[in-house]
CSV table of C-alpha atoms in Angstrom, one decimal:
chain,number,residue,atom,x,y,z
A,446,GLU,CA,-4.4,-16.3,12.2
A,447,ALA,CA,-7.1,-14.4,10.3
A,448,GLY,CA,-5.9,-11.6,8.2
A,449,VAL,CA,-7.1,-8.0,7.8
A,450,THR,CA,-10.7,-8.1,6.6
A,451,GLN,CA,-12.4,-5.4,4.7
A,452,PHE,CA,-15.9,-5.1,3.5
A,453,PRO,CA,-17.7,-4.6,1.4
A,454,SER,CA,-15.2,-5.7,-1.3
A,455,HIS,CA,-17.1,-3.5,-3.8
A,456,SER,CA,-19.4,-0.6,-3.5
A,457,VAL,CA,-21.2,1.4,-6.1
A,458,ILE,CA,-23.1,4.5,-4.9
A,459,GLU,CA,-24.5,7.7,-6.4
A,460,LYS,CA,-22.9,11.0,-5.9
A,461,GLY,CA,-24.3,12.6,-2.8
A,462,GLN,CA,-24.9,9.3,-1.0
A,463,THR,CA,-23.2,8.1,2.1
A,464,VAL,CA,-21.0,5.0,2.3
A,465,THR,CA,-19.3,3.3,5.2
A,466,LEU,CA,-16.4,1.1,4.7
A,467,ARG,CA,-15.3,-1.3,7.5
A,468,CYS,CA,-12.0,-2.8,8.4
A,469,ASP,CA,-11.4,-5.6,10.9
A,470,PRO,CA,-7.7,-5.7,11.9
A,471,ILE,CA,-5.8,-8.7,13.0
A,472,SER,CA,-6.7,-9.5,16.6
A,473,GLY,CA,-4.3,-7.8,19.0
A,474,HIS,CA,-3.0,-5.2,16.5
A,475,ASP,CA,-3.2,-1.8,18.1
A,476,ASN,CA,-2.2,0.0,15.0
A,477,LEU,CA,-4.6,0.5,12.2
A,478,TYR,CA,-4.0,2.4,9.0
A,479,TRP,CA,-6.2,3.5,6.1
A,480,TYR,CA,-4.8,4.2,2.6
A,481,ARG,CA,-6.5,5.0,-0.6
A,482,ARG,CA,-5.7,4.6,-4.3
A,483,VAL,CA,-7.4,6.7,-6.8
A,484,MET,CA,-7.2,5.3,-10.3
A,485,GLY,CA,-3.9,5.9,-12.0
A,486,LYS,CA,-2.4,7.4,-8.9
A,487,GLU,CA,-0.3,6.3,-6.0
A,488,ILE,CA,-1.6,4.6,-2.9
A,489,LYS,CA,-1.8,7.4,-0.4
A,490,PHE,CA,-1.9,7.4,3.4
A,491,LEU,CA,-5.1,8.6,5.0
A,492,LEU,CA,-4.8,8.1,8.7
A,493,HIS,CA,-3.4,6.0,11.5
A,494,PHE,CA,-5.1,4.8,14.7
A,495,VAL,CA,-3.4,3.6,17.8
A,496,LYS,CA,-6.0,1.7,19.6
A,497,GLU,CA,-9.1,4.1,19.5
A,498,SER,CA,-7.0,7.3,19.1
A,499,LYS,CA,-6.1,9.0,15.9
A,500,GLN,CA,-2.3,9.1,15.9
A,501,ASP,CA,-2.1,10.9,12.5
A,502,GLU,CA,-4.8,12.0,10.2
A,503,SER,CA,-2.8,14.3,8.0
A,504,GLY,CA,-3.8,12.3,4.9
A,505,MET,CA,-7.6,12.8,5.2
A,506,PRO,CA,-8.6,14.7,2.1
A,507,ASN,CA,-11.4,16.7,3.6
A,508,ASN,CA,-14.2,16.8,6.2
A,509,ARG,CA,-16.4,14.5,4.2
A,510,PHE,CA,-14.3,11.7,5.5
A,511,LEU,CA,-14.8,10.4,9.0
A,512,ALA,CA,-12.9,7.6,10.5
A,513,GLU,CA,-13.6,5.9,13.8
A,514,ARG,CA,-12.3,3.0,15.7
A,515,THR,CA,-14.6,2.5,18.7
A,516,GLY,CA,-13.1,0.3,21.4
A,517,GLY,CA,-9.9,-0.1,19.5
A,518,THR,CA,-11.1,-3.0,17.5
A,519,TYR,CA,-12.6,-2.6,14.0
A,520,SER,CA,-12.6,0.7,12.2
A,521,THR,CA,-15.0,2.4,9.9
A,522,LEU,CA,-14.4,5.0,7.2
A,523,LYS,CA,-17.5,7.0,6.3
A,524,VAL,CA,-17.8,9.2,3.2
A,525,GLN,CA,-20.6,11.7,3.4
A,526,PRO,CA,-21.6,13.0,0.9
A,527,ALA,CA,-19.6,11.1,-1.6
A,528,GLU,CA,-18.2,12.8,-4.7
A,529,LEU,CA,-17.0,11.4,-8.0
A,530,GLU,CA,-13.3,11.9,-7.1
A,531,ASP,CA,-13.7,9.7,-4.0
A,532,SER,CA,-13.8,6.7,-6.3
A,533,GLY,CA,-10.9,4.3,-5.8
A,534,VAL,CA,-9.6,1.4,-3.7
A,535,TYR,CA,-9.5,1.9,0.0
A,536,PHE,CA,-6.9,-0.2,1.8
A,537,CYS,CA,-6.8,-1.0,5.5
A,538,ALA,CA,-3.7,-2.3,7.2
A,539,SER,CA,-2.8,-3.2,10.8
A,540,SER,CA,0.3,-3.9,12.8
A,541,GLN,CA,1.3,-4.8,16.2
A,542,ALA,CA,4.2,-2.5,16.6
A,543,SER,CA,4.0,1.3,16.1
A,544,TRP,CA,7.4,1.3,14.4
A,545,GLY,CA,8.9,-0.8,11.7
A,546,TYR,CA,6.3,-0.7,9.2
A,547,GLY,CA,5.2,-4.3,9.8
A,548,TYR,CA,1.9,-3.9,8.1
A,549,THR,CA,-0.6,-6.6,7.0
A,550,PHE,CA,-2.9,-5.2,4.4
A,551,GLY,CA,-6.4,-6.1,3.6
A,552,SER,CA,-7.6,-6.8,0.1
A,553,GLY,CA,-9.3,-3.4,-0.1
A,554,THR,CA,-12.7,-2.0,-0.9
A,555,ARG,CA,-13.3,-0.7,-4.4
A,556,LEU,CA,-15.6,2.3,-4.3
A,557,THR,CA,-17.3,3.6,-7.3
A,558,VAL,CA,-19.2,6.9,-7.2
A,559,VAL,CA,-21.4,7.5,-10.2
B,401,ALA,CA,8.8,15.7,0.8
B,402,GLN,CA,9.5,12.1,0.0
B,403,SER,CA,8.4,10.6,-3.3
B,404,VAL,CA,8.7,7.3,-5.2
B,405,THR,CA,8.9,7.0,-9.0
B,406,GLN,CA,8.2,3.8,-10.8
B,407,PRO,CA,8.8,4.7,-14.5
B,408,ASP,CA,7.2,1.7,-16.0
B,409,ILE,CA,3.5,1.5,-15.8
B,410,HIS,CA,3.4,-1.9,-17.7
B,411,ILE,CA,6.0,-4.5,-18.3
B,412,THR,CA,5.7,-7.7,-20.3
B,413,VAL,CA,8.2,-10.5,-19.7
B,414,SER,CA,8.2,-14.0,-21.2
B,415,GLU,CA,7.9,-16.9,-18.6
B,416,GLY,CA,11.4,-18.0,-17.6
B,417,ALA,CA,13.0,-14.7,-18.5
B,418,SER,CA,14.7,-12.4,-16.0
B,419,LEU,CA,12.8,-9.4,-14.5
B,420,GLU,CA,13.9,-6.0,-13.3
B,421,LEU,CA,11.4,-3.4,-12.0
B,422,ARG,CA,12.7,0.1,-11.4
B,423,CYS,CA,12.2,2.3,-8.5
B,424,ASN,CA,13.7,5.6,-7.7
B,425,TYR,CA,13.0,7.5,-4.5
B,426,SER,CA,13.5,11.0,-3.1
B,427,TYR,CA,13.9,11.2,0.6
B,428,GLY,CA,16.2,13.5,2.7
B,429,ALA,CA,17.3,10.9,5.3
B,430,THR,CA,18.3,7.2,5.2
B,431,PRO,CA,15.3,5.6,3.6
B,432,TYR,CA,13.4,2.6,4.6
B,433,LEU,CA,12.4,0.9,1.4
B,434,PHE,CA,9.8,-1.7,0.5
B,435,TRP,CA,8.4,-3.7,-2.4
B,436,TYR,CA,4.8,-4.9,-2.3
B,437,VAL,CA,2.9,-7.1,-4.7
B,438,GLN,CA,-0.9,-7.1,-5.2
B,439,SER,CA,-2.4,-10.0,-7.1
B,440,PRO,CA,-5.9,-9.8,-8.4
B,441,GLY,CA,-8.4,-9.9,-5.5
B,442,GLN,CA,-5.6,-9.9,-2.9
B,443,GLY,CA,-4.2,-7.4,-0.5
B,444,LEU,CA,-0.8,-5.9,-0.7
B,445,GLN,CA,1.8,-8.4,0.3
B,446,LEU,CA,5.4,-7.5,1.4
B,447,LEU,CA,8.0,-8.9,-0.9
B,448,LEU,CA,11.0,-7.5,0.9
B,449,LYS,CA,12.3,-4.5,2.8
B,450,TYR,CA,15.5,-2.6,3.4
B,451,PHE,CA,16.3,-0.8,6.6
B,452,SER,CA,20.1,-0.9,6.8
B,453,GLY,CA,23.1,-3.1,6.2
B,454,ASP,CA,23.7,-5.3,3.2
B,455,THR,CA,22.3,-3.4,0.2
B,456,LEU,CA,21.2,-6.5,-1.5
B,457,VAL,CA,18.0,-7.7,0.1
B,458,GLN,CA,16.4,-11.1,-0.4
B,459,GLY,CA,12.7,-11.5,-0.3
B,460,ILE,CA,10.0,-14.0,-0.7
B,461,LYS,CA,9.1,-15.9,-3.9
B,462,GLY,CA,12.7,-15.6,-5.2
B,463,PHE,CA,12.8,-11.8,-5.4
B,464,GLU,CA,15.6,-9.6,-4.5
B,465,ALA,CA,16.3,-5.9,-4.5
B,466,GLU,CA,19.4,-3.8,-4.4
B,467,PHE,CA,19.6,-0.4,-2.7
B,468,LYS,CA,21.9,2.0,-4.5
B,469,ARG,CA,22.2,5.2,-2.5
B,470,SER,CA,24.2,7.0,-5.3
B,471,GLN,CA,21.4,6.4,-7.7
B,472,SER,CA,18.5,6.8,-5.2
B,473,SER,CA,17.3,3.4,-6.5
B,474,PHE,CA,15.8,0.2,-5.2
B,475,ASN,CA,15.2,-2.0,-8.2
B,476,LEU,CA,13.5,-5.3,-7.8
B,477,ARG,CA,14.8,-8.4,-9.7
B,478,LYS,CA,14.0,-11.9,-10.2
B,479,PRO,CA,16.2,-14.3,-12.3
B,480,SER,CA,13.3,-16.4,-13.8
B,481,VAL,CA,9.8,-15.2,-13.9
B,482,HIS,CA,6.8,-17.6,-13.4
B,483,TRP,CA,3.3,-17.1,-14.8
B,484,SER,CA,2.1,-16.7,-11.1
B,485,ASP,CA,4.2,-13.5,-10.8
B,486,ALA,CA,1.9,-11.6,-13.0
B,487,ALA,CA,0.5,-8.8,-10.6
B,488,GLU,CA,1.0,-5.2,-9.8
B,489,TYR,CA,4.2,-4.3,-7.9
B,490,PHE,CA,4.6,-1.2,-5.7
B,491,CYS,CA,7.7,0.3,-4.4
B,492,ALA,CA,7.3,2.4,-1.2
B,493,VAL,CA,9.5,4.5,1.1
B,494,GLY,CA,8.9,4.7,4.8
B,495,ALA,CA,8.5,8.2,6.1
B,496,GLY,CA,7.7,9.8,9.4
B,497,TYR,CA,6.5,7.7,12.3
B,498,SER,CA,5.3,4.6,10.3
B,499,THR,CA,3.6,5.8,7.2
B,500,LEU,CA,4.4,4.7,3.7
B,501,THR,CA,4.8,6.7,0.5
B,502,PHE,CA,4.1,4.6,-2.6
B,503,GLY,CA,5.0,4.7,-6.2
B,504,LYS,CA,2.2,4.4,-8.9
B,505,GLY,CA,2.9,0.8,-9.4
B,506,THR,CA,4.1,-1.4,-12.3
B,507,MET,CA,1.9,-4.0,-13.8
B,508,LEU,CA,3.7,-7.1,-14.8
B,509,LEU,CA,2.4,-9.3,-17.5
B,510,VAL,CA,3.9,-12.6,-18.1
B,511,SER,CA,3.7,-14.1,-21.6
B,512,PRO,CA,3.9,-17.9,-22.3
């Protein structure tokens, strides 16, 4: 079974530009999560999709971040315009059940805003 | 609000020596507790989890953790560390519907 795939693995962009991160969950997993780790800090929850619907987006930092999951398959996380403080590693995870924290994490996208 | 504290940012252990990584949590209800490991270039991998029952939990790769309610702790242990265990380790508490609150992580270095 293929795991959770994220790309790109690394992205370096200038402040003010737009970046789109993509996550392909494990096939059949209705639940998809985004987390972020800013350097030196904790990994923090951003949002949770159930199929194509946003179940919980309480962790989204501001309206420069837009997450979508069209058709309930892959998800994108767009940052527009990017700021320096957006630098970090963005993790995606998926699970079959909505309860029980049975996540499988991807290897993350390292975003650097310069 | 829930929180997780991993007091050690870095730990260096000799290969073959025992390991204990500390984790303290703050959570108002019965916690769901987890340890994850991230090796370079890899995703977060679940080592073990505690939901209820026996407070000593066995995980993969020879790791175990003990839940101590009185100390609000969930320390990770391994009797003999291998060089391949060098990685970053994260303690987490399950909160709300299905989201996790993580600690800052502990980087484990293994010396020959």
